[in-house]
Amino acid sequence: MTAPETESLRARPAPARRSERRAQAPIVAVVAVGGALGAMARYALTLAWPTPPGGFPWATFWTNVIGCAVIGVFMVLITDVWAAHRLVRPFFGTGVLGGFTTFSTYAVDIRGLVDAGHPRTGLAYLAATLVAALAAVWLASVAARLVLTRRQP
C-alpha cells in the first residue's frame, strides 16, 4: 500500500463512529436550542433588575435559586413520575436550565465585588447563593415527592 492510500483509509471515519455522531446530533441540537432559551430568559431578568455598582446581584442570585428549585422538581418528575422522551432531559435540564442558571456570572460577580472594595457584600453573596441554591434544589425535590405521594391512591 502506498502512503496516500494509507492516509485515505485513516481519514475515513468508521461506520460506527459515523452513526454515533448521528445519534448525538439531536441531543446537541436540543441542548443548544434550550440553552439559548434559558440564556435569553436570564438576560431578560438582568435587564429588568440591574445591579448597581457595589450592590448585591439580586437578579443573578434569584436566577440561580429559582433555577435550582426547578431542577429539583424536574428531576423528580422525570425519574419518579414519567418516562420522558430521550431529548427532554438534555433540552430542559441541560439546555434551558443550564442556560438560565449562571454560576459563572456568580463567580465573576464575587470577584467584581471584592475588586471594587466590597468584600463583605462579595462574601455574603458567595455564602447566600451557595446555601440558597442547595436548599432550593433539596426543598423543591422533597416538596415534589410529597405532592406526588399525596396524589397517589
mmCIF file of C-alpha atoms in Angstrom:
data_model
loop_
_atom_site.group_PDB
_atom_site.id
_atom_site.type_symbol
_atom_site.label_atom_id
_atom_site.label_comp_id
_atom_site.label_asym_id
_atom_site.label_seq_id
_atom_site.Cartn_x
_atom_site.Cartn_y
_atom_site.Cartn_z
ATOM 1 C CA MET A 1 0.000 0.000 0.000
ATOM 2 C CA THR A 2 1.247 3.462 -0.799
ATOM 3 C CA ALA A 3 1.341 6.319 1.678
ATOM 4 C CA PRO A 4 -1.623 8.212 0.087
ATOM 5 C CA GLU A 5 -3.760 5.052 0.206
ATOM 6 C CA THR A 6 -2.927 4.542 3.890
ATOM 7 C CA GLU A 7 -3.798 8.156 4.697
ATOM 8 C CA SER A 8 -7.112 7.965 2.877
ATOM 9 C CA LEU A 9 -8.043 4.880 4.912
ATOM 10 C CA ARG A 10 -7.239 6.679 8.167
ATOM 11 C CA ALA A 11 -9.135 9.806 7.121
ATOM 12 C CA ARG A 12 -12.424 7.949 6.706
ATOM 13 C CA PRO A 13 -14.385 7.594 9.916
ATOM 14 C CA ALA A 14 -15.509 4.106 10.793
ATOM 15 C CA PRO A 15 -19.218 3.422 10.176
ATOM 16 C CA ALA A 16 -19.809 3.010 13.933
ATOM 17 C CA ARG A 17 -18.330 6.436 14.649
ATOM 18 C CA ARG A 18 -20.455 7.995 11.924
ATOM 19 C CA SER A 19 -23.679 6.513 13.356
ATOM 20 C CA GLU A 20 -22.619 7.589 16.862
ATOM 21 C CA ARG A 21 -22.301 11.172 15.632
ATOM 22 C CA ARG A 22 -25.719 10.954 14.006
ATOM 23 C CA ALA A 23 -27.200 9.725 17.281
ATOM 24 C CA GLN A 24 -25.619 12.640 19.169
ATOM 25 C CA ALA A 25 -26.701 15.355 16.718
ATOM 26 C CA PRO A 26 -30.288 15.686 18.024
ATOM 27 C CA ILE A 27 -29.007 15.882 21.598
ATOM 28 C CA VAL A 28 -26.540 18.640 20.719
ATOM 29 C CA ALA A 29 -29.287 20.474 18.828
ATOM 30 C CA VAL A 30 -31.820 20.402 21.682
ATOM 31 C CA VAL A 31 -29.183 21.444 24.234
ATOM 32 C CA ALA A 32 -28.248 24.389 22.004
ATOM 33 C CA VAL A 33 -31.857 25.484 21.500
ATOM 34 C CA GLY A 34 -32.690 25.033 25.186
ATOM 35 C CA GLY A 35 -29.531 26.855 26.236
ATOM 36 C CA ALA A 36 -30.403 29.795 24.001
ATOM 37 C CA LEU A 37 -33.901 29.990 25.505
ATOM 38 C CA GLY A 38 -32.599 29.782 29.069
ATOM 39 C CA ALA A 39 -29.892 32.377 28.440
ATOM 40 C CA MET A 40 -32.436 34.775 26.905
ATOM 41 C CA ALA A 41 -34.664 34.404 29.966
ATOM 42 C CA ARG A 42 -31.710 35.079 32.271
ATOM 43 C CA TYR A 43 -30.644 38.082 30.212
ATOM 44 C CA ALA A 44 -34.184 39.492 30.327
ATOM 45 C CA LEU A 45 -34.150 39.147 34.111
ATOM 46 C CA THR A 46 -30.838 41.003 34.412
ATOM 47 C CA LEU A 47 -32.184 43.804 32.199
ATOM 48 C CA ALA A 48 -35.332 44.059 34.305
ATOM 49 C CA TRP A 49 -33.370 44.017 37.582
ATOM 50 C CA PRO A 50 -29.956 45.653 37.067
ATOM 51 C CA THR A 51 -27.332 45.557 39.806
ATOM 52 C CA PRO A 52 -25.981 48.938 40.939
ATOM 53 C CA PRO A 53 -22.187 49.170 41.292
ATOM 54 C CA GLY A 54 -21.142 47.530 44.566
ATOM 55 C CA GLY A 55 -24.685 46.275 45.147
ATOM 56 C CA PHE A 56 -25.879 42.764 45.835
ATOM 57 C CA PRO A 57 -26.537 40.994 42.500
ATOM 58 C CA TRP A 58 -30.146 40.061 43.233
ATOM 59 C CA ALA A 59 -31.029 39.122 39.657
ATOM 60 C CA THR A 60 -28.251 36.540 39.437
ATOM 61 C CA PHE A 61 -28.964 35.327 42.964
ATOM 62 C CA TRP A 62 -32.651 34.684 42.268
ATOM 63 C CA THR A 63 -31.916 33.260 38.815
ATOM 64 C CA ASN A 64 -29.706 30.603 40.367
ATOM 65 C CA VAL A 65 -32.054 29.869 43.269
ATOM 66 C CA ILE A 66 -35.130 29.587 41.045
ATOM 67 C CA GLY A 67 -33.218 27.504 38.507
ATOM 68 C CA CYS A 68 -32.050 25.107 41.223
ATOM 69 C CA ALA A 69 -35.597 24.748 42.561
ATOM 70 C CA VAL A 70 -36.899 23.973 39.084
ATOM 71 C CA ILE A 71 -34.100 21.416 38.626
ATOM 72 C CA GLY A 72 -35.213 19.720 41.852
ATOM 73 C CA VAL A 73 -38.820 19.418 40.686
ATOM 74 C CA PHE A 74 -37.817 18.443 37.157
ATOM 75 C CA MET A 75 -35.539 15.632 38.304
ATOM 76 C CA VAL A 76 -38.286 14.168 40.497
ATOM 77 C CA LEU A 77 -40.748 14.315 37.634
ATOM 78 C CA ILE A 78 -38.539 12.619 35.074
ATOM 79 C CA THR A 79 -37.149 9.989 37.445
ATOM 80 C CA ASP A 80 -40.177 9.159 39.614
ATOM 81 C CA VAL A 81 -43.264 10.048 37.597
ATOM 82 C CA TRP A 82 -42.923 9.577 33.868
ATOM 83 C CA ALA A 83 -40.523 8.176 31.369
ATOM 84 C CA ALA A 84 -39.578 11.243 29.397
ATOM 85 C CA HIS A 85 -38.542 11.219 25.754
ATOM 86 C CA ARG A 86 -34.765 10.880 25.479
ATOM 87 C CA LEU A 87 -34.431 14.537 24.400
ATOM 88 C CA VAL A 88 -36.440 16.104 27.260
ATOM 89 C CA ARG A 89 -33.674 15.926 29.856
ATOM 90 C CA PRO A 90 -30.955 17.375 27.569
ATOM 91 C CA PHE A 91 -33.327 20.074 26.292
ATOM 92 C CA PHE A 92 -34.776 21.248 29.575
ATOM 93 C CA GLY A 93 -32.272 20.131 32.216
ATOM 94 C CA THR A 94 -29.000 20.781 30.432
ATOM 95 C CA GLY A 95 -30.173 23.325 27.874
ATOM 96 C CA VAL A 96 -32.875 25.576 29.329
ATOM 97 C CA LEU A 97 -31.882 25.341 32.990
ATOM 98 C CA GLY A 98 -28.172 25.239 32.191
ATOM 99 C CA GLY A 99 -28.561 28.425 30.148
ATOM 100 C CA PHE A 100 -30.807 30.039 32.743
ATOM 101 C CA THR A 101 -28.674 29.392 35.821
ATOM 102 C CA THR A 102 -25.364 31.147 35.784
ATOM 103 C CA PHE A 103 -22.756 30.106 38.260
ATOM 104 C CA SER A 104 -20.038 31.588 36.068
ATOM 105 C CA THR A 105 -21.626 35.024 36.449
ATOM 106 C CA TYR A 106 -21.889 34.307 40.175
ATOM 107 C CA ALA A 107 -18.104 33.830 40.320
ATOM 108 C CA VAL A 108 -17.465 36.939 38.221
ATOM 109 C CA ASP A 109 -19.841 38.969 40.434
ATOM 110 C CA ILE A 110 -17.976 37.887 43.572
ATOM 111 C CA ARG A 111 -14.640 38.824 42.036
ATOM 112 C CA GLY A 112 -16.032 42.176 40.895
ATOM 113 C CA LEU A 113 -17.403 42.992 44.336
ATOM 114 C CA VAL A 114 -14.124 42.131 46.050
ATOM 115 C CA ASP A 115 -12.054 44.037 43.477
ATOM 116 C CA ALA A 116 -14.333 47.080 43.814
ATOM 117 C CA GLY A 117 -13.752 47.215 47.568
ATOM 118 C CA HIS A 118 -16.927 45.425 48.689
ATOM 119 C CA PRO A 119 -15.547 42.199 50.179
ATOM 120 C CA ARG A 120 -18.356 41.832 52.725
ATOM 121 C CA THR A 121 -21.002 42.015 50.032
ATOM 122 C CA GLY A 122 -18.994 39.551 47.938
ATOM 123 C CA LEU A 123 -18.666 37.139 50.837
ATOM 124 C CA ALA A 124 -22.356 37.461 51.727
ATOM 125 C CA TYR A 125 -23.273 36.834 48.092
ATOM 126 C CA LEU A 126 -20.950 33.826 47.907
ATOM 127 C CA ALA A 127 -22.412 32.197 51.020
ATOM 128 C CA ALA A 128 -26.043 33.161 50.433
ATOM 129 C CA THR A 129 -26.098 31.854 46.864
ATOM 130 C CA LEU A 130 -24.473 28.576 47.794
ATOM 131 C CA VAL A 131 -26.797 27.931 50.740
ATOM 132 C CA ALA A 132 -29.934 29.127 48.965
ATOM 133 C CA ALA A 133 -29.246 27.165 45.761
ATOM 134 C CA LEU A 134 -28.578 23.918 47.623
ATOM 135 C CA ALA A 135 -31.593 24.463 49.858
ATOM 136 C CA ALA A 136 -33.779 25.257 46.837
ATOM 137 C CA VAL A 137 -32.942 22.070 44.950
ATOM 138 C CA TRP A 138 -33.367 19.936 48.058
ATOM 139 C CA LEU A 139 -36.605 21.572 49.246
ATOM 140 C CA ALA A 140 -38.126 21.543 45.777
ATOM 141 C CA SER A 141 -37.369 17.858 45.279
ATOM 142 C CA VAL A 142 -38.741 16.967 48.737
ATOM 143 C CA ALA A 143 -41.859 19.057 48.128
ATOM 144 C CA ALA A 144 -42.393 17.495 44.699
ATOM 145 C CA ARG A 145 -42.130 13.995 46.164
ATOM 146 C CA LEU A 146 -44.565 14.904 48.961
ATOM 147 C CA VAL A 147 -47.090 16.260 46.481
ATOM 148 C CA LEU A 148 -46.731 13.166 44.306
ATOM 149 C CA THR A 149 -47.156 10.703 47.187
ATOM 150 C CA ARG A 150 -50.291 12.501 48.387
ATOM 151 C CA ARG A 151 -51.819 12.321 44.905
ATOM 152 C CA GLN A 152 -51.384 8.569 44.645
ATOM 153 C CA PRO A 153 -54.382 6.456 45.725
#
